Amino acid sequence: MAVHYVGDTEEIPAGTHKVVEVAGRSIGVYNIKGEFYAIHNYCPHQGAPMCKGDVCGTTLESGVYEFIYGRDKEIVRCPWHGWEFDIKTGKSLFSDKTRTRSYKTRVDEGKVGIVIGSEI
Ligand code: FES
């Protein structure tokens, strides 16, 4: 495994993200409430640049006729056809079998690193 540092933590404030090129891969690094997550900038449906998609939340499990919004800023919606993925895991919201690659991150001395070889 190798850690690739992609910038200072202040460059990616909470609620924002940055797309970087690391080891020949395009990867989006997201700051969700002070924690960093990294996903492949590639949609498994037809290859869209996933990280150009809106960051949003979703409806949570609830009763019939009850709509509860939650997980704000934890979901990315593909810009081409709207498939939605959990930024924390790379998993789609509609199937456990559909996902984009995700990577572990770490912060060392104020620098955000992506751990290549740690694909989750
Ligand atoms: S390319 Fe992402 S949903 Fe179609």
Tab-separated table of N, CA, C and O and ligand atoms in Angstrom:
chain	number	residue	atom	x	y	z
A	1	MET	N	0.847	-1.187	0.000
A	1	MET	CA	0.000	0.000	0.000
A	1	MET	C	0.885	1.240	0.000
A	1	MET	O	1.941	1.244	0.615
A	2	ALA	N	0.419	2.272	-0.668
A	2	ALA	CA	1.163	3.531	-0.727
A	2	ALA	C	0.220	4.685	-0.428
A	2	ALA	O	-0.925	4.689	-0.888
A	3	VAL	N	0.702	5.638	0.345
A	3	VAL	CA	-0.103	6.823	0.663
A	3	VAL	C	0.301	7.946	-0.292
A	3	VAL	O	1.491	8.257	-0.420
A	4	HIS	N	-0.700	8.514	-0.950
A	4	HIS	CA	-0.470	9.646	-1.855
A	4	HIS	C	-1.128	10.868	-1.233
A	4	HIS	O	-2.361	10.903	-1.100
A	5	TYR	N	-0.329	11.856	-0.870
A	5	TYR	CA	-0.878	13.074	-0.262
A	5	TYR	C	-1.361	13.997	-1.365
A	5	TYR	O	-0.648	14.217	-2.353
A	6	VAL	N	-2.581	14.502	-1.196
A	6	VAL	CA	-3.226	15.246	-2.281
A	6	VAL	C	-3.539	16.692	-1.916
A	6	VAL	O	-4.140	17.409	-2.725
A	7	GLY	N	-3.144	17.114	-0.731
A	7	GLY	CA	-3.362	18.511	-0.377
A	7	GLY	C	-3.554	18.681	1.110
A	7	GLY	O	-3.607	17.707	1.871
A	8	ASP	N	-3.637	19.955	1.512
A	8	ASP	CA	-3.865	20.275	2.922
A	8	ASP	C	-5.346	20.141	3.254
A	8	ASP	O	-6.203	20.327	2.384
A	9	THR	N	-5.639	19.855	4.503
A	9	THR	CA	-7.037	19.693	4.913
A	9	THR	C	-7.858	20.955	4.640
A	9	THR	O	-9.034	20.861	4.295
A	10	GLU	N	-7.212	22.151	4.752
A	10	GLU	CA	-7.968	23.403	4.523
A	10	GLU	C	-8.410	23.559	3.069
A	10	GLU	O	-9.318	24.336	2.777
A	11	GLU	N	-7.775	22.840	2.166
A	11	GLU	CA	-8.151	22.930	0.751
A	11	GLU	C	-9.477	22.244	0.479
A	11	GLU	O	-10.072	22.451	-0.586
A	12	ILE	N	-9.911	21.374	1.404
A	12	ILE	CA	-11.163	20.631	1.214
A	12	ILE	C	-12.012	20.838	2.464
A	12	ILE	O	-12.116	19.954	3.317
A	13	PRO	N	-12.648	21.997	2.599
A	13	PRO	CA	-13.473	22.254	3.788
A	13	PRO	C	-14.666	21.288	3.859
A	13	PRO	O	-15.064	20.706	2.844
A	14	ALA	N	-15.225	21.140	5.031
A	14	ALA	CA	-16.395	20.273	5.207
A	14	ALA	C	-17.482	20.638	4.201
A	14	ALA	O	-17.760	21.811	3.960
A	15	GLY	N	-18.059	19.618	3.577
A	15	GLY	CA	-19.123	19.827	2.604
A	15	GLY	C	-18.622	20.033	1.185
A	15	GLY	O	-19.422	20.244	0.281
A	16	THR	N	-17.297	19.942	0.980
A	16	THR	CA	-16.751	20.117	-0.370
A	16	THR	C	-15.953	18.874	-0.764
A	16	THR	O	-15.744	17.966	0.044
A	17	HIS	N	-15.495	18.874	-1.993
A	17	HIS	CA	-14.619	17.798	-2.445
A	17	HIS	C	-13.663	18.326	-3.499
A	17	HIS	O	-13.813	19.440	-3.987
A	18	LYS	N	-12.702	17.482	-3.816
A	18	LYS	CA	-11.666	17.834	-4.781
A	18	LYS	C	-11.377	16.579	-5.589
A	18	LYS	O	-11.345	15.476	-5.032
A	19	VAL	N	-11.177	16.746	-6.905
A	19	VAL	CA	-10.824	15.606	-7.748
A	19	VAL	C	-9.325	15.664	-8.021
A	19	VAL	O	-8.799	16.721	-8.394
A	20	VAL	N	-8.663	14.536	-7.818
A	20	VAL	CA	-7.212	14.483	-7.994
A	20	VAL	C	-6.851	13.298	-8.892
A	20	VAL	O	-7.637	12.361	-9.052
A	21	GLU	N	-5.678	13.378	-9.477
A	21	GLU	CA	-5.138	12.260	-10.259
A	21	GLU	C	-4.062	11.593	-9.402
A	21	GLU	O	-3.098	12.245	-8.993
A	22	VAL	N	-4.250	10.311	-9.131
A	22	VAL	CA	-3.315	9.573	-8.301
A	22	VAL	C	-3.070	8.202	-8.928
A	22	VAL	O	-4.026	7.468	-9.197
A	23	ALA	N	-1.829	7.874	-9.158
A	23	ALA	CA	-1.455	6.557	-9.687
A	23	ALA	C	-2.280	6.201	-10.929
A	23	ALA	O	-2.747	5.077	-11.081
A	24	GLY	N	-2.483	7.201	-11.799
A	24	GLY	CA	-3.210	6.966	-13.040
A	24	GLY	C	-4.718	6.858	-12.879
A	24	GLY	O	-5.409	6.459	-13.813
A	25	ARG	N	-5.228	7.224	-11.705
A	25	ARG	CA	-6.672	7.143	-11.456
A	25	ARG	C	-7.213	8.510	-11.090
A	25	ARG	O	-6.552	9.284	-10.412
A	26	SER	N	-8.412	8.792	-11.511
A	26	SER	CA	-9.104	10.008	-11.098
A	26	SER	C	-9.938	9.666	-9.867
A	26	SER	O	-10.767	8.751	-9.899
A	27	ILE	N	-9.692	10.399	-8.779
A	27	ILE	CA	-10.320	10.077	-7.499
A	27	ILE	C	-10.899	11.348	-6.886
A	27	ILE	O	-10.261	12.399	-6.894
A	28	GLY	N	-12.105	11.247	-6.359
A	28	GLY	CA	-12.723	12.364	-5.653
A	28	GLY	C	-12.502	12.201	-4.156
A	28	GLY	O	-12.756	11.126	-3.603
A	29	VAL	N	-12.012	13.275	-3.522
A	29	VAL	CA	-11.799	13.263	-2.075
A	29	VAL	C	-12.836	14.191	-1.456
A	29	VAL	O	-12.895	15.378	-1.787
A	30	TYR	N	-13.668	13.645	-0.591
A	30	TYR	CA	-14.789	14.378	-0.003
A	30	TYR	C	-14.557	14.596	1.488
A	30	TYR	O	-14.091	13.691	2.182
A	31	ASN	N	-14.924	15.771	1.957
A	31	ASN	CA	-14.905	16.049	3.396
A	31	ASN	C	-16.351	16.067	3.874
A	31	ASN	O	-17.137	16.946	3.517
A	32	ILE	N	-16.704	15.042	4.652
A	32	ILE	CA	-18.048	14.965	5.235
A	32	ILE	C	-17.908	15.183	6.732
A	32	ILE	O	-17.386	14.324	7.447
A	33	LYS	N	-18.307	16.355	7.173
A	33	LYS	CA	-18.275	16.705	8.599
A	33	LYS	C	-16.902	16.464	9.227
A	33	LYS	O	-16.786	15.931	10.328
A	34	GLY	N	-15.848	16.814	8.481
A	34	GLY	CA	-14.499	16.728	9.033
A	34	GLY	C	-13.788	15.407	8.796
A	34	GLY	O	-12.614	15.277	9.120
A	35	GLU	N	-14.490	14.422	8.231
A	35	GLU	CA	-13.861	13.144	7.896
A	35	GLU	C	-13.677	13.078	6.382
A	35	GLU	O	-14.552	13.522	5.626
A	36	PHE	N	-12.573	12.481	5.946
A	36	PHE	CA	-12.277	12.430	4.513
A	36	PHE	C	-12.564	11.040	3.943
A	36	PHE	O	-12.252	10.028	4.573
A	37	TYR	N	-13.135	11.041	2.733
A	37	TYR	CA	-13.472	9.804	2.030
A	37	TYR	C	-13.041	9.954	0.579
A	37	TYR	O	-13.058	11.069	0.036
A	38	ALA	N	-12.680	8.845	-0.048
A	38	ALA	CA	-12.210	8.904	-1.425
A	38	ALA	C	-12.913	7.839	-2.258
A	38	ALA	O	-13.004	6.674	-1.851
A	39	ILE	N	-13.416	8.257	-3.413
A	39	ILE	CA	-14.063	7.313	-4.335
A	39	ILE	C	-13.530	7.535	-5.746
A	39	ILE	O	-13.108	8.635	-6.109
A	40	HIS	N	-13.592	6.465	-6.519
A	40	HIS	CA	-13.171	6.529	-7.911
A	40	HIS	C	-14.114	7.466	-8.665
A	40	HIS	O	-15.335	7.372	-8.513
A	41	ASN	N	-13.540	8.321	-9.481
A	41	ASN	CA	-14.343	9.271	-10.260
A	41	ASN	C	-14.832	8.590	-11.530
A	41	ASN	O	-14.511	9.000	-12.658
A	42	TYR	N	-15.586	7.519	-11.335
A	42	TYR	CA	-16.023	6.700	-12.476
A	42	TYR	C	-17.303	5.981	-12.085
A	42	TYR	O	-17.347	5.266	-11.084
A	43	CYS	N	-18.339	6.191	-12.868
A	43	CYS	CA	-19.614	5.519	-12.590
A	43	CYS	C	-19.633	4.145	-13.243
A	43	CYS	O	-19.334	4.021	-14.435
A	44	PRO	N	-19.992	3.091	-12.491
A	44	PRO	CA	-19.997	1.741	-13.054
A	44	PRO	C	-21.115	1.511	-14.075
A	44	PRO	O	-21.113	0.482	-14.747
A	45	HIS	N	-22.048	2.445	-14.209
A	45	HIS	CA	-23.109	2.273	-15.192
A	45	HIS	C	-22.559	2.460	-16.608
A	45	HIS	O	-22.440	1.506	-17.358
A	46	GLN	N	-22.181	3.682	-16.964
A	46	GLN	CA	-21.650	3.924	-18.312
A	46	GLN	C	-20.406	4.816	-18.289
A	46	GLN	O	-20.066	5.442	-19.283
A	47	GLY	N	-19.762	4.894	-17.150
A	47	GLY	CA	-18.456	5.541	-17.097
A	47	GLY	C	-18.441	7.047	-16.925
A	47	GLY	O	-17.423	7.685	-17.192
A	48	ALA	N	-19.509	7.640	-16.465
A	48	ALA	CA	-19.526	9.099	-16.245
A	48	ALA	C	-18.506	9.504	-15.183
A	48	ALA	O	-18.161	8.708	-14.317
A	49	PRO	N	-18.060	10.765	-15.256
A	49	PRO	CA	-17.205	11.285	-14.190
A	49	PRO	C	-18.061	11.559	-12.956
A	49	PRO	O	-18.631	12.626	-12.778
A	50	MET	N	-18.157	10.535	-12.130
A	50	MET	CA	-19.071	10.539	-10.990
A	50	MET	C	-18.969	11.781	-10.104
A	50	MET	O	-19.973	12.308	-9.629
A	51	CYS	N	-17.753	12.257	-9.897
A	51	CYS	CA	-17.567	13.334	-8.920
A	51	CYS	C	-18.025	14.692	-9.420
A	51	CYS	O	-17.946	15.682	-8.693
A	52	LYS	N	-18.529	14.760	-10.670
A	52	LYS	CA	-19.182	15.981	-11.135
A	52	LYS	C	-20.645	16.006	-10.702
A	52	LYS	O	-21.356	16.971	-10.951
A	53	GLY	N	-21.092	14.931	-10.088
A	53	GLY	CA	-22.487	14.838	-9.670
A	53	GLY	C	-22.779	15.630	-8.415
A	53	GLY	O	-21.873	15.954	-7.633
A	54	ASP	N	-24.049	15.940	-8.230
A	54	ASP	CA	-24.488	16.659	-7.036
A	54	ASP	C	-24.249	15.809	-5.791
A	54	ASP	O	-24.411	14.586	-5.815
A	55	VAL	N	-23.915	16.488	-4.715
A	55	VAL	CA	-23.799	15.834	-3.413
A	55	VAL	C	-25.080	16.151	-2.646
A	55	VAL	O	-25.500	17.311	-2.575
A	56	CYS	N	-25.701	15.115	-2.119
A	56	CYS	CA	-27.023	15.316	-1.520
A	56	CYS	C	-27.226	14.319	-0.386
A	56	CYS	O	-26.291	13.667	0.051
A	57	GLY	N	-28.449	14.176	0.035
A	57	GLY	CA	-28.830	13.166	1.012
A	57	GLY	C	-29.829	12.227	0.359
A	57	GLY	O	-29.909	12.142	-0.860
A	58	THR	N	-30.600	11.554	1.186
A	58	THR	CA	-31.580	10.625	0.643
A	58	THR	C	-32.716	10.470	1.642
A	58	THR	O	-32.626	10.948	2.773
A	59	THR	N	-33.751	9.766	1.219
A	59	THR	CA	-34.815	9.473	2.167
A	59	THR	C	-34.411	8.251	2.998
A	59	THR	O	-33.835	7.304	2.482
A	60	LEU	N	-34.722	8.296	4.265
A	60	LEU	CA	-34.375	7.213	5.179
A	60	LEU	C	-35.514	6.223	5.269
A	60	LEU	O	-36.651	6.525	4.868
A	61	GLU	N	-35.218	5.035	5.774
A	61	GLU	CA	-36.289	4.061	5.998
A	61	GLU	C	-37.328	4.682	6.919
A	61	GLU	O	-36.987	5.319	7.926
A	62	SER	N	-38.563	4.511	6.549
A	62	SER	CA	-39.619	5.124	7.358
A	62	SER	C	-40.921	4.393	7.091
A	62	SER	O	-40.987	3.480	6.270
A	63	GLY	N	-41.944	4.822	7.754
A	63	GLY	CA	-43.247	4.209	7.589
A	63	GLY	C	-43.898	4.611	6.272
A	63	GLY	O	-43.423	5.494	5.559
A	64	VAL	N	-44.991	3.942	5.950
A	64	VAL	CA	-45.751	4.251	4.738
A	64	VAL	C	-46.232	5.705	4.799
A	64	VAL	O	-46.698	6.158	5.848
A	65	TYR	N	-46.088	6.411	3.680
A	65	TYR	CA	-46.475	7.823	3.551
A	65	TYR	C	-45.660	8.762	4.434
A	65	TYR	O	-46.047	9.892	4.683
A	66	GLU	N	-44.543	8.257	4.909
A	66	GLU	CA	-43.672	9.082	5.740
A	66	GLU	C	-42.361	9.250	4.968
A	66	GLU	O	-41.767	8.275	4.527
A	67	PHE	N	-41.902	10.461	4.758
A	67	PHE	CA	-40.678	10.709	4.008
A	67	PHE	C	-39.734	11.521	4.885
A	67	PHE	O	-39.991	12.686	5.165
A	68	ILE	N	-38.671	10.875	5.299
A	68	ILE	CA	-37.711	11.518	6.191
A	68	ILE	C	-36.390	11.656	5.459
A	68	ILE	O	-35.787	10.664	5.034
A	69	TYR	N	-35.949	12.909	5.265
A	69	TYR	CA	-34.693	13.182	4.583
A	69	TYR	C	-33.548	13.087	5.580
A	69	TYR	O	-33.655	13.538	6.713
A	70	GLY	N	-32.448	12.472	5.131
A	70	GLY	CA	-31.296	12.360	6.013
A	70	GLY	C	-30.024	12.116	5.234
A	70	GLY	O	-30.013	12.129	4.005
A	71	ARG	N	-28.946	11.877	5.958
A	71	ARG	CA	-27.625	11.612	5.376
A	71	ARG	C	-27.193	12.722	4.416
A	71	ARG	O	-26.566	12.473	3.393
A	72	ASP	N	-27.524	13.949	4.779
A	72	ASP	CA	-27.202	15.090	3.929
A	72	ASP	C	-25.698	15.168	3.664
A	72	ASP	O	-24.899	15.010	4.589
A	73	LYS	N	-25.343	15.392	2.421
A	73	LYS	CA	-23.933	15.525	1.956
A	73	LYS	C	-23.153	14.211	2.009
A	73	LYS	O	-21.932	14.212	1.939
A	74	GLU	N	-23.856	13.061	2.114
A	74	GLU	CA	-23.166	11.766	2.144
A	74	GLU	C	-23.372	10.958	0.862
A	74	GLU	O	-22.832	9.867	0.722
A	75	ILE	N	-24.164	11.489	-0.054
A	75	ILE	CA	-24.526	10.756	-1.267
A	75	ILE	C	-24.098	11.573	-2.480
A	75	ILE	O	-24.279	12.801	-2.509
A	76	VAL	N	-23.547	10.911	-3.502
A	76	VAL	CA	-23.267	11.596	-4.762
A	76	VAL	C	-24.190	10.993	-5.830
A	76	VAL	O	-24.378	9.781	-5.896
A	77	ARG	N	-24.770	11.891	-6.629
A	77	ARG	CA	-25.702	11.471	-7.689
A	77	ARG	C	-24.984	11.610	-9.026
A	77	ARG	O	-24.547	12.708	-9.393
A	78	CYS	N	-24.857	10.518	-9.753
A	78	CYS	CA	-24.149	10.530	-11.037
A	78	CYS	C	-24.765	11.584	-11.964
A	78	CYS	O	-25.990	11.645	-12.117
A	79	PRO	N	-23.913	12.395	-12.616
A	79	PRO	CA	-24.441	13.485	-13.441
A	79	PRO	C	-25.117	13.029	-14.729
A	79	PRO	O	-25.846	13.798	-15.346
A	80	TRP	N	-24.918	11.789	-15.156
A	80	TRP	CA	-25.499	11.361	-16.423
A	80	TRP	C	-26.911	10.784	-16.274
A	80	TRP	O	-27.812	11.174	-16.985
A	81	HIS	N	-27.107	9.824	-15.382
A	81	HIS	CA	-28.421	9.168	-15.288
A	81	HIS	C	-28.964	9.113	-13.872
A	81	HIS	O	-29.997	8.496	-13.627
A	82	GLY	N	-28.255	9.717	-12.924
A	82	GLY	CA	-28.820	9.871	-11.591
A	82	GLY	C	-28.654	8.726	-10.624
A	82	GLY	O	-29.253	8.750	-9.547
A	83	TRP	N	-27.873	7.697	-10.981
A	83	TRP	CA	-27.635	6.660	-9.972
A	83	TRP	C	-26.973	7.315	-8.772
A	83	TRP	O	-26.131	8.203	-8.921
A	84	GLU	N	-27.313	6.817	-7.582
A	84	GLU	CA	-26.803	7.427	-6.357
A	84	GLU	C	-25.878	6.469	-5.605
A	84	GLU	O	-26.171	5.267	-5.519
A	85	PHE	N	-24.808	7.027	-5.055
A	85	PHE	CA	-23.786	6.230	-4.368
A	85	PHE	C	-23.454	6.850	-3.017
A	85	PHE	O	-23.403	8.070	-2.877
A	86	ASP	N	-23.174	5.955	-2.063
A	86	ASP	CA	-22.747	6.370	-0.728
A	86	ASP	C	-21.272	6.756	-0.806
A	86	ASP	O	-20.417	5.920	-1.128
A	87	ILE	N	-20.958	7.997	-0.529
A	87	ILE	CA	-19.575	8.469	-0.614
A	87	ILE	C	-18.688	7.749	0.406
A	87	ILE	O	-17.507	7.523	0.163
A	88	LYS	N	-19.246	7.328	1.521
A	88	LYS	CA	-18.430	6.690	2.563
A	88	LYS	C	-17.991	5.272	2.192
A	88	LYS	O	-16.988	4.789	2.692
A	89	THR	N	-18.753	4.609	1.311
A	89	THR	CA	-18.448	3.208	0.992
A	89	THR	C	-18.287	2.937	-0.506
A	89	THR	O	-17.751	1.896	-0.879
A	90	GLY	N	-18.805	3.820	-1.347
A	90	GLY	CA	-18.800	3.580	-2.782
A	90	GLY	C	-19.980	2.736	-3.254
A	90	GLY	O	-20.174	2.544	-4.453
A	91	LYS	N	-20.783	2.230	-2.324
A	91	LYS	CA	-21.908	1.374	-2.712
A	91	LYS	C	-23.062	2.193	-3.265
A	91	LYS	O	-23.350	3.288	-2.772
A	92	SER	N	-23.751	1.626	-4.256
A	92	SER	CA	-24.950	2.282	-4.758
A	92	SER	C	-26.050	2.177	-3.711
A	92	SER	O	-26.004	1.301	-2.839
A	93	LEU	N	-27.026	3.033	-3.828
A	93	LEU	CA	-28.134	2.983	-2.872
A	93	LEU	C	-29.156	1.915	-3.242
A	93	LEU	O	-30.006	1.579	-2.438
A	94	PHE	N	-29.058	1.383	-4.465
A	94	PHE	CA	-30.102	0.460	-4.914
A	94	PHE	C	-29.663	-0.991	-4.951
A	94	PHE	O	-30.491	-1.878	-5.121
A	95	SER	N	-28.360	-1.283	-4.826
A	95	SER	CA	-27.913	-2.674	-4.894
A	95	SER	C	-26.578	-2.833	-4.185
A	95	SER	O	-25.667	-2.029	-4.383
A	96	ASP	N	-26.436	-3.898	-3.416
A	96	ASP	CA	-25.152	-4.184	-2.760
A	96	ASP	C	-24.093	-4.611	-3.767
A	96	ASP	O	-22.912	-4.590	-3.479
A	97	LYS	N	-24.542	-5.032	-4.971
A	97	LYS	CA	-23.599	-5.532	-5.977
A	97	LYS	C	-23.053	-4.432	-6.878
A	97	LYS	O	-22.137	-4.678	-7.648
A	98	THR	N	-23.620	-3.241	-6.826
A	98	THR	CA	-23.188	-2.150	-7.696
A	98	THR	C	-22.479	-1.103	-6.857
A	98	THR	O	-23.043	-0.583	-5.895
A	99	ARG	N	-21.249	-0.820	-7.225
A	99	ARG	CA	-20.481	0.141	-6.445
A	99	ARG	C	-19.393	0.754	-7.312
A	99	ARG	O	-19.020	0.221	-8.337
A	100	THR	N	-18.889	1.877	-6.852
A	100	THR	CA	-17.668	2.407	-7.418
A	100	THR	C	-16.573	2.159	-6.388
A	100	THR	O	-16.860	1.985	-5.201
A	101	ARG	N	-15.345	2.100	-6.830
A	101	ARG	CA	-14.250	1.797	-5.923
A	101	ARG	C	-14.085	2.915	-4.895
A	101	ARG	O	-14.242	4.088	-5.220
A	102	SER	N	-13.795	2.541	-3.683
A	102	SER	CA	-13.514	3.537	-2.655
A	102	SER	C	-12.169	3.216	-2.014
A	102	SER	O	-11.691	2.082	-2.083
A	103	TYR	N	-11.568	4.226	-1.414
A	103	TYR	CA	-10.216	4.100	-0.867
A	103	TYR	C	-10.182	4.619	0.555
A	103	TYR	O	-10.900	5.571	0.888
A	104	LYS	N	-9.302	4.041	1.353
A	104	LYS	CA	-9.084	4.580	2.696
A	104	LYS	C	-8.330	5.897	2.567
A	104	LYS	O	-7.561	6.096	1.623
A	105	THR	N	-8.547	6.763	3.527
A	105	THR	CA	-7.806	8.027	3.564
A	105	THR	C	-7.142	8.142	4.938
A	105	THR	O	-7.503	7.438	5.873
A	106	ARG	N	-6.200	9.053	5.021
A	106	ARG	CA	-5.600	9.354	6.311
A	106	ARG	C	-5.145	10.804	6.302
A	106	ARG	O	-4.933	11.389	5.239
A	107	VAL	N	-5.037	11.375	7.475
A	107	VAL	CA	-4.560	12.745	7.619
A	107	VAL	C	-3.299	12.706	8.464
A	107	VAL	O	-3.291	12.162	9.574
A	108	ASP	N	-2.234	13.246	7.906
A	108	ASP	CA	-0.956	13.321	8.620
A	108	ASP	C	-0.450	14.757	8.565
A	108	ASP	O	-0.245	15.296	7.457
A	109	GLU	N	-0.268	15.352	9.732
A	109	GLU	CA	0.269	16.712	9.833
A	109	GLU	C	-0.460	17.678	8.907
A	109	GLU	O	0.160	18.463	8.185
A	110	GLY	N	-1.782	17.563	8.889
A	110	GLY	CA	-2.604	18.488	8.120
A	110	GLY	C	-2.695	18.192	6.639
A	110	GLY	O	-3.287	18.962	5.881
A	111	LYS	N	-2.150	17.069	6.223
A	111	LYS	CA	-2.217	16.690	4.801
A	111	LYS	C	-3.129	15.475	4.642
A	111	LYS	O	-3.064	14.531	5.425
A	112	VAL	N	-3.950	15.524	3.575
A	112	VAL	CA	-4.880	14.427	3.305
A	112	VAL	C	-4.205	13.428	2.371
A	112	VAL	O	-3.672	13.813	1.322
A	113	GLY	N	-4.235	12.163	2.766
A	113	GLY	CA	-3.631	11.126	1.945
A	113	GLY	C	-4.645	10.090	1.518
A	113	GLY	O	-5.599	9.791	2.239
A	114	ILE	N	-4.454	9.554	0.316
A	114	ILE	CA	-5.264	8.439	-0.182
A	114	ILE	C	-4.368	7.209	-0.155
A	114	ILE	O	-3.233	7.252	-0.639
A	115	VAL	N	-4.902	6.129	0.399
A	115	VAL	CA	-4.110	4.910	0.510
A	115	VAL	C	-4.438	4.021	-0.687
A	115	VAL	O	-5.491	3.383	-0.728
A	116	ILE	N	-3.532	4.005	-1.652
A	116	ILE	CA	-3.726	3.165	-2.835
A	116	ILE	C	-3.306	1.744	-2.468
A	116	ILE	O	-2.277	1.523	-1.830
A	117	GLY	N	-4.148	0.793	-2.853
A	117	GLY	CA	-3.911	-0.588	-2.453
A	117	GLY	C	-4.799	-0.958	-1.279
A	117	GLY	O	-4.736	-2.070	-0.768
A	118	SER	N	-5.678	0.012	-0.885
A	118	SER	CA	-6.565	-0.223	0.257
A	118	SER	C	-8.014	-0.240	-0.204
A	118	SER	O	-8.908	-0.011	0.585
A	119	GLU	N	-8.224	-0.501	-1.488
A	119	GLU	CA	-9.570	-0.410	-2.023
A	119	GLU	C	-10.552	-1.179	-1.135
A	119	GLU	O	-10.293	-2.301	-0.750
A	120	ILE	N	-11.640	-0.497	-0.838
A	120	ILE	CA	-12.645	-1.055	0.053
A	120	ILE	C	-13.734	-1.703	-0.786
A	120	ILE	O	-14.164	-1.179	-1.757
B	1	FES	S1	-23.279	6.752	-16.200
B	1	FES	FE1	-23.730	7.030	-14.104
B	1	FES	S2	-25.831	6.567	-13.913
B	1	FES	FE2	-25.366	6.265	-16.011
